[in-house]
């Protein structure tokens, strides 16, 4: 079932735009849905899976482990009933600044009034005083001029070894965390700056440990928790906090999480430390780390972070505050290009905020989703839209349809040439096989590419070249031992394909290894073809490109199906 891709550069009949799709296939771009109050029942989760959600995100910046466990149990029930695979992503809190409103009474802030941010969390939150969970906002820091290392000024009674650069005024600057005129953003859920539950503050003065701010727009803050974002300021807190480690080592281990979303990743070392921590937690050594880029620090160190991480999440909400509006699109395009060329999945956030309360996205949002697909994103992450939105199922369905339409006009030929040129020659053996499989599938107008893999690497490399057809990734389990017990691999690898554009995984029967006899290979291939037929992507007389290992050789072959 080959789908002819149009190109925007080519003339098309305007009336053809209104023609309905010939089939109801899922988009090849994946959708990550955040589960929460409006999307945690079995019925709603089942609807989300059918609508196109392939990864479920659990945001631990709110809710306790017991609450999220109940939601996850409902997800497991929904996966069984719908027979739709779904991966699990744990999103850490990280060094997030928060205002805790213990009374949960609404707080009305008037424009041009003054409000004090204080680290004294024993205080009650009011329209005049907001307690925050960080005591370094008013601290003076010493920064090495050629580095990003910040050292707080301690009282003289504290004794420690002083680095040489600290002794020389020419080698360091004194930097206050915030100063007069700096911008602070305070909001609940959505960082748009335009809704009545978000407020912009401007620093008026710093008084010892407190920061006095002028309210720039009227707003009413409701609920128990508000997030604070200080533009372009270094927050002296660890990226992986003790609370995060506790959640990962308990809830994460219990549920064998597939992905860790590392919030506020600022340096490559953040990823290395997180990976080292996961390596101590048994099965979680296989968990993939997605670095969440959401401030200027992360942007500045993007290349090093990309090298260390398994994938990238472009958190446009927070980063959109740090960046000038005219620079946001440029960051997105540059970051997606780098991820695509590295063959690492990229996820774009904050695309249809208005669907939190509305059944349809705005024109700008619909175009934004399409442009993210054309820019090369692997997945779209929905946050508040599904967490607390009124229409979680409809939102996923709408985003899926927009992605599918955008994929029709994706210029695969240009992308293939660009990727091949970037990779250069000589290619590695596996990269050469992957690119050849994609080229063969396009030239023969194949319906699908079927690839046999144990680690998922071969499938991801094929997906890197963005074929116009789906890639069925047949994950063949391997039997491994830790000298205490034998276990099969494969489940992690299959689920982790669910965030990669073009990839649709299936777990093969472990009795038929992918590199064994041709007879067992044919058996697994037959199962994969039947799987494709059941999914509606293969029909009789279609051509299929198969990529597999036979003995020590990697083979790409083209088969034509019979009745």
Coordinates of C-alpha atoms in Angstrom, one line a residue:
X1 CA 0.0 0.0 0.0
X2 CA 2.4 2.6 -1.2
X3 CA 1.4 6.2 -0.5
X4 CA 2.4 8.8 -3.0
X5 CA 4.0 11.8 -1.3
X6 CA 3.4 15.2 -2.7
X7 CA 5.9 18.0 -2.5
X8 CA 5.1 21.5 -1.6
X9 CA 7.5 22.6 -4.3
X10 CA 5.4 20.9 -6.9
X11 CA 2.1 22.3 -8.3
X12 CA -1.0 20.5 -6.8
X13 CA -4.7 20.9 -7.4
X14 CA -6.1 23.1 -4.7
X15 CA -9.2 21.0 -4.6
X16 CA -7.2 17.9 -3.8
X17 CA -6.4 19.5 -0.4
X18 CA -10.0 18.8 0.6
X19 CA -9.9 15.2 -0.4
X20 CA -10.3 12.8 2.6
X21 CA -7.4 10.5 3.3
X22 CA -7.6 7.1 1.6
X23 CA -7.0 5.2 4.8
X24 CA -7.0 5.9 8.5
X25 CA -3.4 4.9 9.2
X26 CA -1.6 6.3 12.1
X27 CA 0.9 9.0 11.5
X28 CA 4.5 8.0 11.5
X29 CA 5.3 10.9 13.9
X30 CA 4.7 9.7 17.4
X31 CA 2.6 11.2 20.2
X32 CA 3.6 11.4 23.8
X33 CA 0.6 12.0 26.1
X34 CA 0.9 13.2 29.7
X35 CA -1.6 11.3 31.9
X36 CA -3.3 13.1 34.8
X37 CA -6.6 14.0 36.3
X38 CA -8.5 14.2 33.0
X39 CA -6.8 11.2 31.4
X40 CA -6.3 8.5 34.0
X41 CA -9.4 6.3 33.7
X42 CA -9.2 3.1 31.7
X43 CA -11.8 4.4 29.2
X44 CA -10.0 7.6 28.5
X45 CA -6.5 6.0 28.3
X46 CA -7.9 3.4 25.9
X47 CA -9.3 6.2 23.8
X48 CA -5.9 7.9 23.9
X49 CA -4.2 4.7 22.7
X50 CA -6.6 4.2 19.9
X51 CA -6.3 7.9 18.9
X52 CA -2.5 7.5 18.5
X53 CA -0.7 7.9 21.8
X54 CA 2.4 5.6 21.9
X55 CA 4.2 6.9 25.0
X56 CA 2.6 7.7 28.3
X57 CA 4.4 10.4 30.3
X58 CA 4.2 10.6 34.1
X59 CA 5.0 14.1 35.4
X60 CA 6.3 13.9 39.0
X61 CA 6.3 17.7 39.5
X62 CA 2.9 17.0 41.0
X63 CA 1.1 14.0 42.4
X64 CA 2.6 11.3 44.6
X65 CA 3.9 7.8 43.6
X66 CA 0.7 6.1 44.7
X67 CA -1.4 8.4 42.5
X68 CA 0.8 7.7 39.5
X69 CA 0.8 4.0 40.2
X70 CA -3.0 3.9 40.0
X71 CA -2.8 5.6 36.7
X72 CA -0.2 3.2 35.4
X73 CA -2.2 0.2 36.4
X74 CA -5.1 1.6 34.4
X75 CA -2.6 2.1 31.5
X76 CA -1.7 -1.6 31.7
X77 CA -5.3 -2.6 31.6
X78 CA -5.9 -0.4 28.6
X79 CA -2.9 -1.8 26.7
X80 CA -4.3 -5.3 27.2
X81 CA -7.8 -4.4 26.1
X82 CA -6.8 -2.4 23.0
X83 CA -3.7 -4.5 22.1
X84 CA -1.8 -1.2 21.6
X85 CA 1.8 -1.1 22.8
X86 CA 2.7 1.9 24.9
X87 CA 6.0 3.0 26.5
X88 CA 6.4 4.7 29.9
X89 CA 8.3 7.9 30.4
X90 CA 9.1 9.3 33.9
X91 CA 9.6 13.1 33.9
X92 CA 11.7 14.3 36.8
X93 CA 11.1 17.5 38.7
X94 CA 14.8 18.7 38.6
X95 CA 15.8 22.1 39.8
X96 CA 12.3 23.6 39.3
X97 CA 11.5 26.6 41.4
X98 CA 8.1 26.5 42.9
X99 CA 5.7 28.5 45.0
X100 CA 3.7 26.4 47.4
X101 CA 0.3 27.6 48.3
X102 CA -0.6 25.6 51.4
X103 CA -4.0 27.1 51.9
X104 CA -4.9 26.5 48.1
X105 CA -6.8 29.8 48.3
X106 CA -6.8 31.9 45.1
X107 CA -4.3 34.7 45.0
X108 CA -5.1 37.8 43.1
X109 CA -2.2 39.9 41.9
X110 CA -2.8 43.4 40.6
X111 CA -0.8 45.1 37.9
X112 CA 1.9 47.5 39.2
X113 CA 1.6 46.2 42.8
X114 CA 4.5 44.8 44.7
X115 CA 5.0 41.2 45.8
X116 CA 7.9 39.7 47.7
X117 CA 9.5 36.4 46.9
X118 CA 10.9 34.8 50.1
X119 CA 12.8 31.5 50.8
X120 CA 10.9 31.3 54.1
X121 CA 8.6 28.4 53.3
X122 CA 6.9 28.7 56.7
X123 CA 5.1 31.8 55.5
X124 CA 1.6 31.7 54.0
X125 CA 1.3 32.6 50.3
X126 CA -0.6 35.9 49.8
X127 CA -0.9 38.6 47.2
X128 CA 1.9 40.4 49.0
X129 CA 4.2 37.5 49.8
X130 CA 5.1 34.3 47.9
X131 CA 7.3 31.6 49.6
X132 CA 9.6 29.8 47.2
X133 CA 11.6 26.5 47.5
X134 CA 15.0 28.1 46.8
X135 CA 17.2 30.3 49.0
X136 CA 19.7 31.3 46.3
X137 CA 17.6 33.8 44.3
X138 CA 19.1 36.8 46.2
X139 CA 22.6 35.3 46.7
X140 CA 25.8 36.9 45.3
X141 CA 27.8 34.3 43.4
X142 CA 31.4 34.4 42.2
X143 CA 31.9 33.2 38.6
X144 CA 35.1 32.2 36.9
X145 CA 35.3 34.4 33.8
X146 CA 36.0 31.6 31.4
X147 CA 33.7 29.0 33.0
X148 CA 30.1 28.5 34.2
X149 CA 31.1 27.5 37.7
X150 CA 29.3 29.5 40.4
X151 CA 30.5 29.6 44.0
X152 CA 28.2 31.2 46.6
X153 CA 29.8 33.7 49.0
X154 CA 29.8 32.0 52.5
X155 CA 30.2 33.7 55.9
X156 CA 33.9 34.1 56.9
X157 CA 33.6 31.5 59.6
X158 CA 33.4 28.7 57.0
X159 CA 36.8 27.2 56.2
X160 CA 37.4 25.6 52.8
X161 CA 40.2 25.3 50.2
X162 CA 40.1 28.3 47.8
X163 CA 40.8 27.8 44.1
X164 CA 43.6 30.0 42.7
X165 CA 41.2 31.8 40.3
X166 CA 39.1 32.9 43.3
X167 CA 42.1 34.9 44.7
X168 CA 42.6 36.9 41.6
X169 CA 39.9 39.6 40.8
X170 CA 40.9 39.6 37.1
X171 CA 39.9 35.9 36.9
X172 CA 36.4 36.1 38.4
X173 CA 33.2 38.3 38.5
X174 CA 30.8 38.8 41.4
X175 CA 27.3 38.0 40.0
X176 CA 24.0 38.4 41.8
X177 CA 21.5 35.6 41.0
X178 CA 18.9 38.3 40.2
X179 CA 19.2 42.0 39.9
X180 CA 16.9 45.0 39.4
X181 CA 15.2 44.8 36.0
X182 CA 15.4 41.0 35.6
X183 CA 12.2 39.2 34.5
X184 CA 10.6 36.4 36.6
X185 CA 7.7 34.4 35.3
X186 CA 5.1 32.8 37.6
X187 CA 2.4 30.5 36.4
X188 CA 0.3 27.4 36.8
X189 CA 0.6 24.7 34.0
X190 CA 0.8 26.9 30.9
X191 CA 3.7 29.2 30.2
X192 CA 2.0 31.3 27.5
X193 CA 2.2 34.6 29.3
X194 CA -1.2 35.5 27.9
X195 CA -3.6 33.6 30.2
X196 CA -5.0 34.9 33.4
X197 CA -3.2 32.3 35.5
X198 CA 0.3 33.5 34.4
X199 CA 2.1 36.6 35.6
X200 CA 5.2 38.5 34.7
X201 CA 7.2 40.0 37.5
X202 CA 10.0 42.5 37.2
X203 CA 12.7 42.7 40.0
X204 CA 12.5 46.0 41.8
X205 CA 15.1 45.4 44.5
X206 CA 16.9 42.6 46.4
X207 CA 16.6 42.8 50.2
X208 CA 18.9 40.3 51.9
X209 CA 17.3 36.9 51.1
X210 CA 14.1 38.4 49.7
X211 CA 13.4 39.6 46.2
X212 CA 10.9 42.5 45.8
X213 CA 9.1 42.4 42.4
X214 CA 6.6 44.6 40.5
X215 CA 3.6 42.8 39.0
X216 CA 3.4 43.6 35.3
X217 CA 0.0 42.0 34.5
X218 CA -3.1 41.3 36.6
X219 CA -3.6 37.6 37.3
X220 CA -5.4 35.2 39.6
X221 CA -3.3 32.2 40.8
X222 CA -5.3 29.1 41.8
X223 CA -4.3 25.8 43.2
X224 CA -1.5 24.5 45.5
X225 CA 1.5 24.8 43.3
X226 CA 2.9 27.5 40.9
X227 CA 6.1 27.2 38.9
X228 CA 8.7 30.0 38.9
X229 CA 11.0 30.7 36.0
X230 CA 13.8 33.2 36.1
X231 CA 15.0 34.2 32.7
X232 CA 18.7 33.4 31.9
X233 CA 19.7 32.9 35.5
X234 CA 21.8 30.0 36.7
X235 CA 20.0 28.0 39.4
X236 CA 22.4 26.4 41.9
X237 CA 20.5 23.2 42.3
X238 CA 21.4 19.6 41.1
X239 CA 19.7 18.5 37.9
X240 CA 18.8 15.1 39.4
X241 CA 17.6 15.9 42.9
X242 CA 17.4 13.5 45.9
X243 CA 13.6 13.5 45.4
X244 CA 14.0 12.5 41.8
X245 CA 16.4 9.7 42.8
X246 CA 14.0 8.4 45.3
X247 CA 11.1 8.3 42.8
X248 CA 13.3 6.6 40.1
X249 CA 14.7 4.0 42.6
X250 CA 11.2 3.0 43.8
X251 CA 8.5 3.8 41.3
X252 CA 10.8 3.7 38.3
X253 CA 12.3 0.3 39.3
X254 CA 9.0 -1.2 40.1
X255 CA 7.6 -0.3 36.7
X256 CA 10.7 -0.8 34.5
X257 CA 10.4 2.7 32.9
X258 CA 11.4 2.9 29.3
X259 CA 12.4 6.6 29.2
X260 CA 13.7 9.1 31.8
X261 CA 12.9 12.7 30.9
X262 CA 15.7 14.6 32.6
X263 CA 14.3 18.0 33.3
X264 CA 16.4 21.1 33.1
X265 CA 19.4 19.4 31.6
X266 CA 22.1 22.0 31.4
X267 CA 25.4 20.1 30.8
X268 CA 26.5 16.8 29.4
X269 CA 27.7 15.8 32.9
X270 CA 24.0 15.9 34.0
X271 CA 23.3 13.1 31.6
X272 CA 26.4 11.1 32.6
X273 CA 25.5 11.3 36.3
X274 CA 21.9 10.2 35.6
X275 CA 23.1 7.3 33.5
X276 CA 25.6 6.3 36.2
X277 CA 22.7 6.4 38.7
X278 CA 20.5 4.2 36.5
X279 CA 23.3 1.7 36.0
X280 CA 23.0 0.9 39.7
X281 CA 19.3 0.0 39.4
X282 CA 19.3 -3.3 37.6
X283 CA 17.0 -3.3 34.6
X284 CA 16.9 0.5 34.5
X285 CA 20.4 0.3 33.0
X286 CA 18.5 -0.1 29.8
X287 CA 16.3 3.0 30.3
X288 CA 16.9 5.6 27.7
X289 CA 17.6 9.2 28.9
X290 CA 16.0 12.1 27.1
X291 CA 17.6 15.4 27.9
X292 CA 15.0 18.1 28.3
X293 CA 16.4 21.4 27.0
X294 CA 14.5 24.2 28.7
X295 CA 16.9 27.1 29.4
X296 CA 19.8 29.1 27.9
X297 CA 22.3 26.9 29.7
X298 CA 21.0 23.8 28.0
X299 CA 20.9 25.5 24.7
X300 CA 24.6 26.7 25.1
X301 CA 25.8 23.1 25.8
X302 CA 23.4 21.5 23.3
X303 CA 26.0 19.7 21.2
X304 CA 27.7 18.0 24.2
X305 CA 24.3 17.1 25.7
X306 CA 23.2 15.5 22.4
X307 CA 26.3 13.4 22.3
X308 CA 25.6 11.9 25.7
X309 CA 21.8 11.6 25.7
X310 CA 19.6 9.0 23.9
X311 CA 17.2 11.6 22.8
X312 CA 16.3 15.3 23.2
X313 CA 13.1 17.0 24.3
X314 CA 12.8 20.6 23.2
X315 CA 10.8 22.1 26.1
X316 CA 9.6 25.2 24.3
X317 CA 7.5 26.5 27.2
X318 CA 10.4 27.4 29.5
X319 CA 12.9 28.0 26.7
X320 CA 10.4 30.3 24.9
X321 CA 10.6 32.6 28.0
X322 CA 14.4 32.6 27.9
X323 CA 14.6 33.2 24.2
X324 CA 13.4 36.3 22.2
X325 CA 10.3 35.3 20.3
X326 CA 12.0 35.8 16.9
X327 CA 14.7 33.2 17.9
X328 CA 12.4 30.3 19.0
X329 CA 11.8 28.9 15.5
X330 CA 15.6 29.1 14.7
X331 CA 16.4 27.1 17.8
X332 CA 13.8 24.5 16.9
X333 CA 15.1 24.1 13.3
X334 CA 18.7 23.9 14.3
X335 CA 18.1 21.5 17.2
X336 CA 16.0 19.1 15.1
X337 CA 18.5 19.1 12.3
X338 CA 21.3 18.2 14.8
X339 CA 19.2 15.4 16.3
X340 CA 18.2 14.1 12.8
X341 CA 21.8 13.9 11.6
X342 CA 22.9 12.2 14.8
X343 CA 20.1 9.7 14.4
X344 CA 18.7 10.4 17.8
X345 CA 15.0 11.0 18.4
X346 CA 13.8 14.5 19.1
X347 CA 10.5 15.5 20.8
X348 CA 8.8 18.9 20.5
X349 CA 6.5 20.2 23.2
X350 CA 3.9 22.9 23.6
X351 CA 2.1 22.8 20.2
X352 CA -1.7 23.0 20.9
X353 CA -2.0 24.8 24.3
X354 CA -5.5 26.1 23.4
X355 CA -6.9 22.6 23.2
X356 CA -6.6 22.4 26.9
X357 CA -10.0 24.2 26.9
X358 CA -11.1 24.1 23.3
X359 CA -12.0 21.3 20.8
X360 CA -10.0 22.8 17.9
X361 CA -6.5 24.2 17.8
X362 CA -5.8 27.7 16.5
X363 CA -4.6 28.2 13.0
X364 CA -1.2 29.0 14.3
X365 CA -1.1 25.9 16.4
X366 CA -2.1 23.6 13.5
X367 CA 0.6 25.1 11.4
X368 CA 3.1 24.8 14.2
X369 CA 2.5 21.0 14.5
X370 CA 2.9 20.6 10.7
X371 CA 6.1 22.7 10.7
X372 CA 7.5 20.6 13.5
X373 CA 6.9 17.5 11.4
X374 CA 8.5 19.1 8.3
X375 CA 11.5 20.2 10.5
X376 CA 12.0 16.6 11.3
X377 CA 10.6 15.9 14.8
X378 CA 10.2 12.3 15.8
X379 CA 7.4 13.0 18.3
X380 CA 5.0 15.6 19.7
X381 CA 4.6 15.8 23.4
X382 CA 1.3 16.9 24.9
X383 CA 1.4 18.2 28.4
X384 CA -1.5 20.2 29.9
X385 CA -3.6 19.4 26.8
X386 CA -4.0 15.8 28.0
X387 CA -3.0 16.1 31.7
X388 CA -5.9 18.4 32.7
X389 CA -7.4 19.3 29.3
X390 CA -11.1 18.8 28.6
X391 CA -10.5 16.9 25.4
X392 CA -7.5 14.5 25.7
X393 CA -8.6 12.0 23.1
X394 CA -9.7 14.6 20.6
X395 CA -6.4 16.5 21.0
X396 CA -4.3 13.4 20.3
X397 CA -6.5 12.5 17.3
X398 CA -6.3 16.1 15.9
X399 CA -2.5 16.2 16.3
X400 CA -2.2 12.7 14.7
X401 CA -4.2 13.9 11.6
X402 CA -2.1 17.0 11.2
X403 CA 1.1 15.0 11.5
X404 CA -0.1 12.5 8.8
X405 CA -1.0 15.4 6.4
X406 CA 2.4 17.0 6.9
X407 CA 4.2 13.8 6.3
X408 CA 2.6 13.6 2.8
X409 CA 4.5 16.7 1.7
X410 CA 7.8 15.9 3.6
X411 CA 10.6 16.2 1.0
X412 CA 12.2 12.8 1.6
X413 CA 14.4 12.9 -1.5
X414 CA 16.1 16.1 -0.3
X415 CA 16.3 14.8 3.3
X416 CA 17.9 11.6 2.1
X417 CA 20.6 13.4 0.1
X418 CA 21.2 15.8 3.0
X419 CA 21.6 13.0 5.5
X420 CA 23.9 10.9 3.2
X421 CA 26.1 13.9 2.6
X422 CA 26.3 14.6 6.3
X423 CA 27.3 11.0 7.1
X424 CA 29.9 11.0 4.3
X425 CA 32.0 8.2 3.0
X426 CA 33.0 5.6 3.7
X427 CA 29.8 4.7 5.6
X428 CA 29.9 2.2 8.4
X429 CA 28.6 -1.3 7.4
X430 CA 25.3 -0.9 9.3
X431 CA 24.7 2.7 8.0
X432 CA 25.3 1.5 4.4
X433 CA 22.8 -1.3 4.8
X434 CA 20.2 1.0 6.4
X435 CA 20.5 3.7 3.7
X436 CA 20.4 1.0 0.9
X437 CA 17.2 -0.5 2.4
X438 CA 15.5 2.9 2.3
X439 CA 16.7 3.7 -1.2
X440 CA 15.5 0.2 -2.4
X441 CA 12.1 0.7 -0.8
X442 CA 11.5 4.1 -2.4
X443 CA 12.7 3.0 -5.8
X444 CA 10.5 -0.1 -5.8
X445 CA 7.6 1.7 -4.2
X446 CA 7.5 -0.8 -1.4
X447 CA 4.6 -0.7 1.1
X448 CA 6.8 -1.3 4.2
X449 CA 10.3 -2.1 5.3
X450 CA 10.7 -5.0 7.6
X451 CA 13.8 -5.1 9.7
X452 CA 15.0 -7.8 12.1
X453 CA 16.9 -6.5 15.1
X454 CA 17.9 -7.5 18.6
X455 CA 19.2 -4.1 20.0
X456 CA 17.0 -1.8 17.9
X457 CA 20.0 -0.1 16.4
X458 CA 19.5 -1.3 12.8
X459 CA 15.8 -0.2 12.9
X460 CA 16.7 3.3 14.3
X461 CA 19.3 3.7 11.5
X462 CA 16.7 2.9 8.8
X463 CA 14.3 5.4 10.5
X464 CA 17.1 8.0 10.4
X465 CA 16.7 8.2 6.6
X466 CA 13.0 8.9 7.0
X467 CA 11.5 6.5 4.4
X468 CA 8.1 7.4 3.1
X469 CA 6.7 4.0 4.3
X470 CA 6.4 2.5 7.8
X471 CA 9.2 0.4 9.2
X472 CA 8.1 -2.7 11.0
X473 CA 10.8 -3.4 13.5
X474 CA 10.8 -7.1 14.4
X475 CA 12.6 -7.2 17.7
X476 CA 14.0 -10.7 18.3
X477 CA 14.6 -11.5 22.0
X478 CA 18.0 -12.7 23.2
X479 CA 18.6 -15.0 26.1
X480 CA 21.0 -13.5 28.6
X481 CA 22.2 -14.4 32.1
X482 CA 23.6 -12.5 35.1
X483 CA 24.9 -15.8 36.5
X484 CA 21.9 -16.0 38.8
X485 CA 19.1 -16.4 36.3
X486 CA 18.3 -16.4 32.6
X487 CA 16.1 -13.7 31.1
X488 CA 15.0 -12.7 27.6
X489 CA 15.8 -9.2 26.3
X490 CA 13.6 -7.4 23.7
X491 CA 10.7 -5.8 25.6
X492 CA 12.6 -2.6 26.4
X493 CA 14.0 -2.4 22.8
X494 CA 10.5 -2.8 21.3
X495 CA 8.8 -0.2 23.5
X496 CA 11.7 2.2 23.0
X497 CA 11.0 2.2 19.3
X498 CA 7.6 3.8 20.1
X499 CA 9.1 7.3 20.2
X500 CA 11.0 7.0 16.9
X501 CA 9.4 8.3 13.8
X502 CA 8.5 5.6 11.2
X503 CA 9.1 2.7 13.6
X504 CA 6.4 0.3 14.5
X505 CA 7.7 -2.6 16.7
X506 CA 6.6 -6.1 17.2
X507 CA 8.2 -8.6 19.5
X508 CA 9.2 -11.9 17.7
X509 CA 8.9 -15.4 19.1
X510 CA 12.2 -16.0 20.9
X511 CA 12.4 -19.6 19.5
X512 CA 13.3 -18.1 16.1
X513 CA 16.5 -16.0 16.4
X514 CA 17.0 -13.5 13.6
X515 CA 20.3 -14.8 12.4
X516 CA 19.6 -18.5 12.5
X517 CA 18.4 -20.7 9.6
X518 CA 16.6 -19.4 6.6
X519 CA 13.6 -21.6 7.6
X520 CA 13.1 -19.9 11.0
X521 CA 13.7 -16.5 9.3
X522 CA 10.9 -17.2 6.8
X523 CA 8.6 -18.1 9.7
X524 CA 9.2 -14.8 11.5
X525 CA 8.9 -12.9 8.2
X526 CA 5.5 -14.5 7.6
X527 CA 4.4 -13.4 11.0
X528 CA 5.6 -9.9 10.4
X529 CA 3.8 -9.7 7.0
X530 CA 0.6 -10.9 8.7
X531 CA 1.1 -8.2 11.3
X532 CA 1.4 -5.6 8.6
X533 CA -1.7 -6.8 6.9
X534 CA -3.7 -6.7 10.1
X535 CA -2.4 -3.1 10.6
X536 CA -3.6 -2.2 7.1
X537 CA -0.2 -1.3 5.8
X538 CA 0.3 -4.3 3.5
X539 CA -2.0 -5.9 0.9
X540 CA -1.7 -8.6 -1.7
X541 CA 0.8 -8.1 -4.5
X542 CA 2.6 -5.3 -2.5
X543 CA 6.4 -5.2 -2.5
X544 CA 8.2 -5.4 0.8
X545 CA 11.8 -4.7 1.5
X546 CA 13.4 -6.9 4.2
X547 CA 16.6 -6.2 6.1
X548 CA 18.0 -9.0 8.1
X549 CA 21.1 -10.8 9.2
X550 CA 21.8 -14.3 7.7
X551 CA 24.9 -15.8 9.4
X552 CA 27.6 -13.2 9.3
X553 CA 26.1 -11.3 6.4
X554 CA 23.5 -8.4 6.4
X555 CA 21.0 -8.9 3.6
X556 CA 18.5 -6.5 1.9
X557 CA 16.0 -8.2 -0.2
X558 CA 12.8 -7.3 -2.1
X559 CA 9.9 -9.6 -2.1
X560 CA 6.5 -9.4 -3.9
X561 CA 3.6 -10.8 -2.0
X562 CA 1.1 -13.2 -3.5
X563 CA -2.6 -13.5 -2.8

